[in-house]
mmCIF file with all atom_site columns, C-alpha atoms and ligand atoms in Angstrom:
data_model
loop_
_atom_site.group_PDB
_atom_site.id
_atom_site.type_symbol
_atom_site.label_atom_id
_atom_site.label_alt_id
_atom_site.label_comp_id
_atom_site.label_asym_id
_atom_site.label_entity_id
_atom_site.label_seq_id
_atom_site.pdbx_PDB_ins_code
_atom_site.Cartn_x
_atom_site.Cartn_y
_atom_site.Cartn_z
_atom_site.occupancy
_atom_site.B_iso_or_equiv
_atom_site.pdbx_formal_charge
_atom_site.auth_seq_id
_atom_site.auth_comp_id
_atom_site.auth_asym_id
_atom_site.auth_atom_id
_atom_site.pdbx_PDB_model_num
ATOM   1   C CA . MET A 1 1   ? 64.378  170.172 40.773 1.00 0.00 ? 1223 MET A CA 1
ATOM   2   C CA . GLY A 1 2   ? 67.906  171.618 40.969 1.00 0.00 ? 1224 GLY A CA 1
ATOM   3   C CA . LYS A 1 3   ? 70.730  169.594 39.546 1.00 0.00 ? 1225 LYS A CA 1
ATOM   4   C CA . ASN A 1 4   ? 73.570  168.277 41.667 1.00 0.00 ? 1226 ASN A CA 1
ATOM   5   C CA . ILE A 1 5   ? 77.156  169.240 40.964 1.00 0.00 ? 1227 ILE A CA 1
ATOM   6   C CA . VAL A 1 6   ? 79.295  166.123 41.104 1.00 0.00 ? 1228 VAL A CA 1
ATOM   7   C CA . LEU A 1 7   ? 83.038  166.589 41.537 1.00 0.00 ? 1229 LEU A CA 1
ATOM   8   C CA . ILE A 1 8   ? 85.096  163.747 40.107 1.00 0.00 ? 1230 ILE A CA 1
ATOM   9   C CA . GLY A 1 9   ? 88.862  163.483 39.663 1.00 0.00 ? 1231 GLY A CA 1
ATOM   10  C CA . PHE A 1 10  ? 92.014  161.816 40.892 1.00 0.00 ? 1232 PHE A CA 1
ATOM   11  C CA . MET A 1 11  ? 93.040  161.684 44.562 1.00 0.00 ? 1233 MET A CA 1
ATOM   12  C CA . GLY A 1 12  ? 94.422  164.987 45.780 1.00 0.00 ? 1234 GLY A CA 1
ATOM   13  C CA . THR A 1 13  ? 92.777  167.203 43.178 1.00 0.00 ? 1235 THR A CA 1
ATOM   14  C CA . GLY A 1 14  ? 90.789  169.066 45.827 1.00 0.00 ? 1236 GLY A CA 1
ATOM   15  C CA . LYS A 1 15  ? 87.308  167.553 45.348 1.00 0.00 ? 1237 LYS A CA 1
ATOM   16  C CA . SER A 1 16  ? 86.388  167.845 49.039 1.00 0.00 ? 1238 SER A CA 1
ATOM   17  C CA . SER A 1 17  ? 87.888  171.242 49.879 1.00 0.00 ? 1239 SER A CA 1
ATOM   18  C CA . ILE A 1 18  ? 86.637  172.851 46.671 1.00 0.00 ? 1240 ILE A CA 1
ATOM   19  C CA . GLY A 1 19  ? 83.279  171.116 47.051 1.00 0.00 ? 1241 GLY A CA 1
ATOM   20  C CA . ILE A 1 20  ? 82.704  172.608 50.521 1.00 0.00 ? 1242 ILE A CA 1
ATOM   21  C CA . ARG A 1 21  ? 83.510  176.135 49.291 1.00 0.00 ? 1243 ARG A CA 1
ATOM   22  C CA . LEU A 1 22  ? 81.480  175.748 46.103 1.00 0.00 ? 1244 LEU A CA 1
ATOM   23  C CA . ALA A 1 23  ? 78.449  174.566 48.087 1.00 0.00 ? 1245 ALA A CA 1
ATOM   24  C CA . GLN A 1 24  ? 78.763  177.558 50.449 1.00 0.00 ? 1246 GLN A CA 1
ATOM   25  C CA . LYS A 1 25  ? 78.978  179.936 47.523 1.00 0.00 ? 1247 LYS A CA 1
ATOM   26  C CA . LEU A 1 26  ? 75.975  178.435 45.716 1.00 0.00 ? 1248 LEU A CA 1
ATOM   27  C CA . LYS A 1 27  ? 74.001  177.882 48.953 1.00 0.00 ? 1249 LYS A CA 1
ATOM   28  C CA . MET A 1 28  ? 73.719  174.204 48.142 1.00 0.00 ? 1250 MET A CA 1
ATOM   29  C CA . GLU A 1 29  ? 74.147  171.211 50.414 1.00 0.00 ? 1251 GLU A CA 1
ATOM   30  C CA . PHE A 1 30  ? 77.465  169.370 50.439 1.00 0.00 ? 1252 PHE A CA 1
ATOM   31  C CA . VAL A 1 31  ? 78.036  165.626 50.673 1.00 0.00 ? 1253 VAL A CA 1
ATOM   32  C CA . ASP A 1 32  ? 81.389  163.863 50.624 1.00 0.00 ? 1254 ASP A CA 1
ATOM   33  C CA . MET A 1 33  ? 80.826  160.264 49.510 1.00 0.00 ? 1255 MET A CA 1
ATOM   34  C CA . ASP A 1 34  ? 83.864  158.905 51.354 1.00 0.00 ? 1256 ASP A CA 1
ATOM   35  C CA . ARG A 1 35  ? 82.705  160.510 54.614 1.00 0.00 ? 1257 ARG A CA 1
ATOM   36  C CA . GLU A 1 36  ? 79.233  158.976 54.055 1.00 0.00 ? 1258 GLU A CA 1
ATOM   37  C CA . ILE A 1 37  ? 80.794  155.528 53.618 1.00 0.00 ? 1259 ILE A CA 1
ATOM   38  C CA . GLU A 1 38  ? 82.874  156.035 56.764 1.00 0.00 ? 1260 GLU A CA 1
ATOM   39  C CA . SER A 1 39  ? 79.829  156.980 58.791 1.00 0.00 ? 1261 SER A CA 1
ATOM   40  C CA . VAL A 1 40  ? 77.750  154.032 57.488 1.00 0.00 ? 1262 VAL A CA 1
ATOM   41  C CA . ILE A 1 41  ? 80.498  151.500 58.283 1.00 0.00 ? 1263 ILE A CA 1
ATOM   42  C CA . GLY A 1 42  ? 81.835  153.310 61.341 1.00 0.00 ? 1264 GLY A CA 1
ATOM   43  C CA . MET A 1 43  ? 85.456  153.097 60.178 1.00 0.00 ? 1265 MET A CA 1
ATOM   44  C CA . SER A 1 44  ? 87.922  155.187 58.228 1.00 0.00 ? 1266 SER A CA 1
ATOM   45  C CA . ILE A 1 45  ? 88.426  154.414 54.520 1.00 0.00 ? 1267 ILE A CA 1
ATOM   46  C CA . ALA A 1 46  ? 91.900  153.038 55.344 1.00 0.00 ? 1268 ALA A CA 1
ATOM   47  C CA . GLU A 1 47  ? 90.401  150.690 57.960 1.00 0.00 ? 1269 GLU A CA 1
ATOM   48  C CA . ILE A 1 48  ? 87.636  149.514 55.584 1.00 0.00 ? 1270 ILE A CA 1
ATOM   49  C CA . PHE A 1 49  ? 90.244  148.591 52.944 1.00 0.00 ? 1271 PHE A CA 1
ATOM   50  C CA . LYS A 1 50  ? 92.436  146.861 55.521 1.00 0.00 ? 1272 LYS A CA 1
ATOM   51  C CA . ARG A 1 51  ? 89.651  144.866 57.194 1.00 0.00 ? 1273 ARG A CA 1
ATOM   52  C CA . TYR A 1 52  ? 87.320  144.075 54.303 1.00 0.00 ? 1274 TYR A CA 1
ATOM   53  C CA . GLY A 1 53  ? 89.221  144.921 51.095 1.00 0.00 ? 1275 GLY A CA 1
ATOM   54  C CA . GLU A 1 54  ? 88.544  147.131 48.102 1.00 0.00 ? 1276 GLU A CA 1
ATOM   55  C CA . LEU A 1 55  ? 85.580  145.072 46.851 1.00 0.00 ? 1277 LEU A CA 1
ATOM   56  C CA . ARG A 1 56  ? 83.561  145.821 49.985 1.00 0.00 ? 1278 ARG A CA 1
ATOM   57  C CA . PHE A 1 57  ? 84.491  149.498 49.753 1.00 0.00 ? 1279 PHE A CA 1
ATOM   58  C CA . ARG A 1 58  ? 83.354  149.627 46.105 1.00 0.00 ? 1280 ARG A CA 1
ATOM   59  C CA . SER A 1 59  ? 80.024  147.993 46.918 1.00 0.00 ? 1281 SER A CA 1
ATOM   60  C CA . GLU A 1 60  ? 79.366  150.560 49.673 1.00 0.00 ? 1282 GLU A CA 1
ATOM   61  C CA . GLU A 1 61  ? 80.403  153.273 47.222 1.00 0.00 ? 1283 GLU A CA 1
ATOM   62  C CA . LEU A 1 62  ? 77.839  152.038 44.696 1.00 0.00 ? 1284 LEU A CA 1
ATOM   63  C CA . LEU A 1 63  ? 75.057  152.141 47.309 1.00 0.00 ? 1285 LEU A CA 1
ATOM   64  C CA . ILE A 1 64  ? 75.986  155.710 48.244 1.00 0.00 ? 1286 ILE A CA 1
ATOM   65  C CA . ALA A 1 65  ? 76.216  156.746 44.557 1.00 0.00 ? 1287 ALA A CA 1
ATOM   66  C CA . ARG A 1 66  ? 72.673  155.440 44.024 1.00 0.00 ? 1288 ARG A CA 1
ATOM   67  C CA . LYS A 1 67  ? 71.487  157.456 47.019 1.00 0.00 ? 1289 LYS A CA 1
ATOM   68  C CA . MET A 1 68  ? 73.254  160.547 45.651 1.00 0.00 ? 1290 MET A CA 1
ATOM   69  C CA . GLY A 1 69  ? 71.398  160.155 42.346 1.00 0.00 ? 1291 GLY A CA 1
ATOM   70  C CA . MET A 1 70  ? 68.165  160.799 44.207 1.00 0.00 ? 1292 MET A CA 1
ATOM   71  C CA . ARG A 1 71  ? 69.351  164.070 45.738 1.00 0.00 ? 1293 ARG A CA 1
ATOM   72  C CA . GLU A 1 72  ? 68.922  167.575 44.374 1.00 0.00 ? 1294 GLU A CA 1
ATOM   73  C CA . ASP A 1 73  ? 70.773  170.877 44.815 1.00 0.00 ? 1295 ASP A CA 1
ATOM   74  C CA . THR A 1 74  ? 73.776  169.135 46.318 1.00 0.00 ? 1296 THR A CA 1
ATOM   75  C CA . VAL A 1 75  ? 77.477  169.464 45.645 1.00 0.00 ? 1297 VAL A CA 1
ATOM   76  C CA . ILE A 1 76  ? 78.849  165.923 45.820 1.00 0.00 ? 1298 ILE A CA 1
ATOM   77  C CA . ALA A 1 77  ? 82.538  165.104 46.241 1.00 0.00 ? 1299 ALA A CA 1
ATOM   78  C CA . THR A 1 78  ? 83.234  161.593 44.947 1.00 0.00 ? 1300 THR A CA 1
ATOM   79  C CA . GLY A 1 79  ? 86.266  159.419 45.667 1.00 0.00 ? 1301 GLY A CA 1
ATOM   80  C CA . GLY A 1 80  ? 89.045  159.289 43.080 1.00 0.00 ? 1302 GLY A CA 1
ATOM   81  C CA . GLY A 1 81  ? 87.968  155.829 41.924 1.00 0.00 ? 1303 GLY A CA 1
ATOM   82  C CA . THR A 1 82  ? 84.196  156.348 41.884 1.00 0.00 ? 1304 THR A CA 1
ATOM   83  C CA . VAL A 1 83  ? 84.308  156.831 38.096 1.00 0.00 ? 1305 VAL A CA 1
ATOM   84  C CA . LEU A 1 84  ? 85.784  153.340 37.612 1.00 0.00 ? 1306 LEU A CA 1
ATOM   85  C CA . VAL A 1 85  ? 82.395  151.718 38.175 1.00 0.00 ? 1307 VAL A CA 1
ATOM   86  C CA . ASP A 1 86  ? 79.838  152.236 35.421 1.00 0.00 ? 1308 ASP A CA 1
ATOM   87  C CA . GLY A 1 87  ? 76.885  152.046 37.788 1.00 0.00 ? 1309 GLY A CA 1
ATOM   88  C CA . ASN A 1 88  ? 78.262  154.922 39.860 1.00 0.00 ? 1310 ASN A CA 1
ATOM   89  C CA . ILE A 1 89  ? 78.432  157.217 36.846 1.00 0.00 ? 1311 ILE A CA 1
ATOM   90  C CA . THR A 1 90  ? 74.934  156.274 35.714 1.00 0.00 ? 1312 THR A CA 1
ATOM   91  C CA . ALA A 1 91  ? 73.545  156.986 39.194 1.00 0.00 ? 1313 ALA A CA 1
ATOM   92  C CA . LEU A 1 92  ? 75.422  160.266 39.650 1.00 0.00 ? 1314 LEU A CA 1
ATOM   93  C CA . ARG A 1 93  ? 74.388  161.470 36.183 1.00 0.00 ? 1315 ARG A CA 1
ATOM   94  C CA . GLU A 1 94  ? 70.741  160.839 37.055 1.00 0.00 ? 1316 GLU A CA 1
ATOM   95  C CA . ASN A 1 95  ? 70.443  164.393 38.360 1.00 0.00 ? 1317 ASN A CA 1
ATOM   96  C CA . GLY A 1 96  ? 73.990  165.693 38.192 1.00 0.00 ? 1318 GLY A CA 1
ATOM   97  C CA . ILE A 1 97  ? 76.521  167.602 36.154 1.00 0.00 ? 1319 ILE A CA 1
ATOM   98  C CA . LEU A 1 98  ? 79.918  165.902 36.313 1.00 0.00 ? 1320 LEU A CA 1
ATOM   99  C CA . ILE A 1 99  ? 82.890  168.202 36.818 1.00 0.00 ? 1321 ILE A CA 1
ATOM   100 C CA . CYS A 1 100 ? 86.368  166.699 36.765 1.00 0.00 ? 1322 CYS A CA 1
ATOM   101 C CA . LEU A 1 101 ? 89.081  168.484 38.723 1.00 0.00 ? 1323 LEU A CA 1
ATOM   102 C CA . ASP A 1 102 ? 92.509  167.956 37.176 1.00 0.00 ? 1324 ASP A CA 1
ATOM   103 C CA . ALA A 1 103 ? 95.998  168.588 38.539 1.00 0.00 ? 1325 ALA A CA 1
ATOM   104 C CA . ILE A 1 104 ? 99.525  167.880 37.384 1.00 0.00 ? 1326 ILE A CA 1
ATOM   105 C CA . PRO A 1 105 ? 101.180 164.774 38.942 1.00 0.00 ? 1327 PRO A CA 1
ATOM   106 C CA . ALA A 1 106 ? 103.687 166.845 40.966 1.00 0.00 ? 1328 ALA A CA 1
ATOM   107 C CA . ASP A 1 107 ? 100.854 168.754 42.683 1.00 0.00 ? 1329 ASP A CA 1
ATOM   108 C CA . ILE A 1 108 ? 98.964  165.543 43.377 1.00 0.00 ? 1330 ILE A CA 1
ATOM   109 C CA . PHE A 1 109 ? 102.157 164.050 44.802 1.00 0.00 ? 1331 PHE A CA 1
ATOM   110 C CA . ASN A 1 110 ? 102.591 166.989 47.202 1.00 0.00 ? 1332 ASN A CA 1
ATOM   111 C CA . ARG A 1 111 ? 98.961  166.972 48.257 1.00 0.00 ? 1333 ARG A CA 1
ATOM   112 C CA . VAL A 1 112 ? 98.723  163.219 48.921 1.00 0.00 ? 1334 VAL A CA 1
ATOM   113 C CA . ASN A 1 113 ? 101.997 163.298 50.838 1.00 0.00 ? 1335 ASN A CA 1
ATOM   114 C CA . ARG A 1 114 ? 100.503 165.804 53.255 1.00 0.00 ? 1336 ARG A CA 1
ATOM   115 C CA . LYS A 1 115 ? 97.921  163.175 54.212 1.00 0.00 ? 1337 LYS A CA 1
ATOM   116 C CA . LYS A 1 116 ? 100.041 160.030 54.223 1.00 0.00 ? 1338 LYS A CA 1
ATOM   117 C CA . GLY A 1 117 ? 98.355  156.784 55.256 1.00 0.00 ? 1339 GLY A CA 1
ATOM   118 C CA . THR A 1 118 ? 94.789  157.890 54.463 1.00 0.00 ? 1340 THR A CA 1
ATOM   119 C CA . ARG A 1 119 ? 94.749  156.593 50.883 1.00 0.00 ? 1341 ARG A CA 1
ATOM   120 C CA . PRO A 1 120 ? 95.075  152.806 50.835 1.00 0.00 ? 1342 PRO A CA 1
ATOM   121 C CA . LEU A 1 121 ? 95.609  152.579 47.069 1.00 0.00 ? 1343 LEU A CA 1
ATOM   122 C CA . LEU A 1 122 ? 98.825  154.603 47.267 1.00 0.00 ? 1344 LEU A CA 1
ATOM   123 C CA . LYS A 1 123 ? 101.846 152.896 48.782 1.00 0.00 ? 1345 LYS A CA 1
ATOM   124 C CA . LYS A 1 124 ? 103.758 154.763 51.503 1.00 0.00 ? 1346 LYS A CA 1
ATOM   125 C CA . ASN A 1 125 ? 106.669 155.697 49.249 1.00 0.00 ? 1347 ASN A CA 1
ATOM   126 C CA . VAL A 1 126 ? 104.533 156.566 46.222 1.00 0.00 ? 1348 VAL A CA 1
ATOM   127 C CA . SER A 1 127 ? 106.465 158.460 43.524 1.00 0.00 ? 1349 SER A CA 1
ATOM   128 C CA . VAL A 1 128 ? 105.424 161.105 40.990 1.00 0.00 ? 1350 VAL A CA 1
ATOM   129 C CA . GLU A 1 129 ? 105.913 158.399 38.311 1.00 0.00 ? 1351 GLU A CA 1
ATOM   130 C CA . ASP A 1 130 ? 103.466 156.058 40.113 1.00 0.00 ? 1352 ASP A CA 1
ATOM   131 C CA . ILE A 1 131 ? 100.913 158.849 40.134 1.00 0.00 ? 1353 ILE A CA 1
ATOM   132 C CA . GLU A 1 132 ? 101.551 159.595 36.459 1.00 0.00 ? 1354 GLU A CA 1
ATOM   133 C CA . ARG A 1 133 ? 100.959 155.942 35.586 1.00 0.00 ? 1355 ARG A CA 1
ATOM   134 C CA . LEU A 1 134 ? 97.725  155.685 37.602 1.00 0.00 ? 1356 LEU A CA 1
ATOM   135 C CA . LEU A 1 135 ? 96.490  158.945 36.114 1.00 0.00 ? 1357 LEU A CA 1
ATOM   136 C CA . GLN A 1 136 ? 97.082  157.576 32.615 1.00 0.00 ? 1358 GLN A CA 1
ATOM   137 C CA . GLU A 1 137 ? 95.283  154.344 33.462 1.00 0.00 ? 1359 GLU A CA 1
ATOM   138 C CA . ARG A 1 138 ? 92.280  156.298 34.683 1.00 0.00 ? 1360 ARG A CA 1
ATOM   139 C CA . GLU A 1 139 ? 92.206  159.091 32.110 1.00 0.00 ? 1361 GLU A CA 1
ATOM   140 C CA . GLY A 1 140 ? 89.561  157.353 29.999 1.00 0.00 ? 1362 GLY A CA 1
ATOM   141 C CA . PHE A 1 141 ? 87.237  157.280 33.023 1.00 0.00 ? 1363 PHE A CA 1
ATOM   142 C CA . TYR A 1 142 ? 87.721  160.927 33.969 1.00 0.00 ? 1364 TYR A CA 1
ATOM   143 C CA . ALA A 1 143 ? 87.008  161.852 30.346 1.00 0.00 ? 1365 ALA A CA 1
ATOM   144 C CA . CYS A 1 144 ? 83.305  161.164 30.975 1.00 0.00 ? 1366 CYS A CA 1
ATOM   145 C CA . ALA A 1 145 ? 83.032  164.581 32.692 1.00 0.00 ? 1367 ALA A CA 1
ATOM   146 C CA . ASP A 1 146 ? 80.766  167.299 31.306 1.00 0.00 ? 1368 ASP A CA 1
ATOM   147 C CA . ILE A 1 147 ? 83.289  169.925 32.368 1.00 0.00 ? 1369 ILE A CA 1
ATOM   148 C CA . ARG A 1 148 ? 87.010  169.719 33.231 1.00 0.00 ? 1370 ARG A CA 1
ATOM   149 C CA . VAL A 1 149 ? 88.751  172.296 35.367 1.00 0.00 ? 1371 VAL A CA 1
ATOM   150 C CA . ASN A 1 150 ? 92.481  172.471 35.973 1.00 0.00 ? 1372 ASN A CA 1
ATOM   151 C CA . THR A 1 151 ? 93.399  173.219 39.585 1.00 0.00 ? 1373 THR A CA 1
ATOM   152 C CA . SER A 1 152 ? 97.204  173.395 39.272 1.00 0.00 ? 1374 SER A CA 1
ATOM   153 C CA . ALA A 1 153 ? 98.840  176.768 39.936 1.00 0.00 ? 1375 ALA A CA 1
ATOM   154 C CA . LYS A 1 154 ? 95.482  178.235 40.938 1.00 0.00 ? 1376 LYS A CA 1
ATOM   155 C CA . ASN A 1 155 ? 94.119  179.297 44.299 1.00 0.00 ? 1377 ASN A CA 1
ATOM   156 C CA . MET A 1 156 ? 90.770  178.046 45.481 1.00 0.00 ? 1378 MET A CA 1
ATOM   157 C CA . ASP A 1 157 ? 88.834  181.179 44.488 1.00 0.00 ? 1379 ASP A CA 1
ATOM   158 C CA . THR A 1 158 ? 90.144  180.960 40.921 1.00 0.00 ? 1380 THR A CA 1
ATOM   159 C CA . VAL A 1 159 ? 89.117  177.305 40.676 1.00 0.00 ? 1381 VAL A CA 1
ATOM   160 C CA . ILE A 1 160 ? 85.633  178.144 42.001 1.00 0.00 ? 1382 ILE A CA 1
ATOM   161 C CA . ASN A 1 161 ? 85.315  180.997 39.489 1.00 0.00 ? 1383 ASN A CA 1
ATOM   162 C CA . ASP A 1 162 ? 86.415  178.706 36.653 1.00 0.00 ? 1384 ASP A CA 1
ATOM   163 C CA . ILE A 1 163 ? 83.766  176.177 37.688 1.00 0.00 ? 1385 ILE A CA 1
ATOM   164 C CA . LEU A 1 164 ? 81.036  178.830 37.867 1.00 0.00 ? 1386 LEU A CA 1
ATOM   165 C CA . GLN A 1 165 ? 82.029  180.215 34.472 1.00 0.00 ? 1387 GLN A CA 1
ATOM   166 C CA . ALA A 1 166 ? 81.964  176.761 32.887 1.00 0.00 ? 1388 ALA A CA 1
ATOM   167 C CA . LEU A 1 167 ? 78.544  176.064 34.428 1.00 0.00 ? 1389 LEU A CA 1
ATOM   168 C CA . ASN A 1 168 ? 77.196  179.358 33.063 1.00 0.00 ? 1390 ASN A CA 1
ATOM   169 C CA . GLN A 1 169 ? 78.520  178.559 29.603 1.00 0.00 ? 1391 GLN A CA 1
ATOM   170 C CA . MET A 1 170 ? 76.925  175.130 29.764 1.00 0.00 ? 1392 MET A CA 1
ATOM   171 C CA . GLU A 1 171 ? 73.594  176.641 30.771 1.00 0.00 ? 1393 GLU A CA 1
ATOM   172 C CA . LEU A 1 172 ? 73.806  179.211 27.965 1.00 0.00 ? 1394 LEU A CA 1
ATOM   173 C CA . ALA A 1 173 ? 74.579  176.459 25.446 1.00 0.00 ? 1395 ALA A CA 1
ATOM   174 C CA . GLU A 1 174 ? 71.678  174.334 26.715 1.00 0.00 ? 1396 GLU A CA 1
ATOM   175 C CA . ASN A 1 175 ? 69.277  177.268 26.481 1.00 0.00 ? 1397 ASN A CA 1
ATOM   176 C CA . SER A 1 176 ? 70.342  178.094 22.946 1.00 0.00 ? 1398 SER A CA 1
ATOM   177 C CA . CYS A 1 177 ? 69.857  174.427 21.964 1.00 0.00 ? 1399 CYS A CA 1
ATOM   178 C CA . LEU A 1 178 ? 66.381  174.624 23.435 1.00 0.00 ? 1400 LEU A CA 1
ATOM   179 C CA . ARG A 1 179 ? 65.629  177.711 21.363 1.00 0.00 ? 1401 ARG A CA 1
ATOM   180 C CA . VAL A 1 180 ? 66.929  176.023 18.217 1.00 0.00 ? 1402 VAL A CA 1
ATOM   181 C CA . ASN A 1 181 ? 64.824  172.943 18.910 1.00 0.00 ? 1403 ASN A CA 1
ATOM   182 C CA . LEU A 1 182 ? 61.719  175.033 19.487 1.00 0.00 ? 1404 LEU A CA 1
HETATM 183 C C1 . S3P B 2 .   ? 90.210  156.184 45.919 1.00 0.00 ? 2828 S3P B C1 1
HETATM 184 C C2 . S3P B 2 .   ? 90.228  157.502 46.303 1.00 0.00 ? 2828 S3P B C2 1
HETATM 185 C C3 . S3P B 2 .   ? 89.892  157.933 47.668 1.00 0.00 ? 2828 S3P B C3 1
HETATM 186 C C4 . S3P B 2 .   ? 88.979  156.927 48.347 1.00 0.00 ? 2828 S3P B C4 1
HETATM 187 C C5 . S3P B 2 .   ? 89.557  155.542 48.263 1.00 0.00 ? 2828 S3P B C5 1
HETATM 188 C C6 . S3P B 2 .   ? 89.782  155.089 46.816 1.00 0.00 ? 2828 S3P B C6 1
HETATM 189 C C7 . S3P B 2 .   ? 90.611  155.836 44.521 1.00 0.00 ? 2828 S3P B C7 1
HETATM 190 O O1 . S3P B 2 .   ? 89.257  159.207 47.646 1.00 0.00 ? 2828 S3P B O1 1
HETATM 191 O O2 . S3P B 2 .   ? 87.696  156.941 47.784 1.00 0.00 ? 2828 S3P B O2 1
HETATM 192 O O3 . S3P B 2 .   ? 90.760  155.553 48.963 1.00 0.00 ? 2828 S3P B O3 1
HETATM 193 O O4 . S3P B 2 .   ? 90.324  154.728 44.064 1.00 0.00 ? 2828 S3P B O4 1
HETATM 194 O O5 . S3P B 2 .   ? 91.192  156.714 43.837 1.00 0.00 ? 2828 S3P B O5 1
HETATM 195 P P1 . S3P B 2 .   ? 90.029  160.608 47.380 1.00 0.00 ? 2828 S3P B P1 1
HETATM 196 O O6 . S3P B 2 .   ? 90.017  160.834 45.908 1.00 0.00 ? 2828 S3P B O6 1
HETATM 197 O O7 . S3P B 2 .   ? 89.207  161.612 48.102 1.00 0.00 ? 2828 S3P B O7 1
HETATM 198 O O8 . S3P B 2 .   ? 91.395  160.458 47.938 1.00 0.00 ? 2828 S3P B O8 1
#
């Protein structure tokens, strides 16, 4: 059974856009957890937060994460806060390699500003400093990744190549461990 590739990382690091391209390249399926939640509830993420609050969103997220753990050969884009809940990580690790996409705060700031109003946890006039602070608060959670890839100052093809290279290295390392153990 083929492992899933799970993209984690802060808002605006490119999890969805890179995930779609990566899945095409590897001929794997692609699932975006936020889009799954939206289709289950029938509302946008912003509407879910506004109507029912973050707690409801997180409980839907946990259900979807558990479903994702049962998939195979799928590239999964998580939400920026999926890693905050232990149960999500456990479920996604079930059959997945966790790759964290990183970006510098200024890049995140520019990217999230292009899609204003879609991210309920960021206030309208969010600053680079706000993003820096949130990133620091969450760093310990993103550190659970098997692989980390920096996306700043790179085009999409370079990021995809970096991911593929890191996956190859991981596979090589796992195989050599196997040989040593045998
Ligand atoms: C969130 C990130 C969002 C979305 C929700 C909460 C977070 O996803 O899941 O608004 O807690 O960081 P993106 O990372 O795709 O923006």
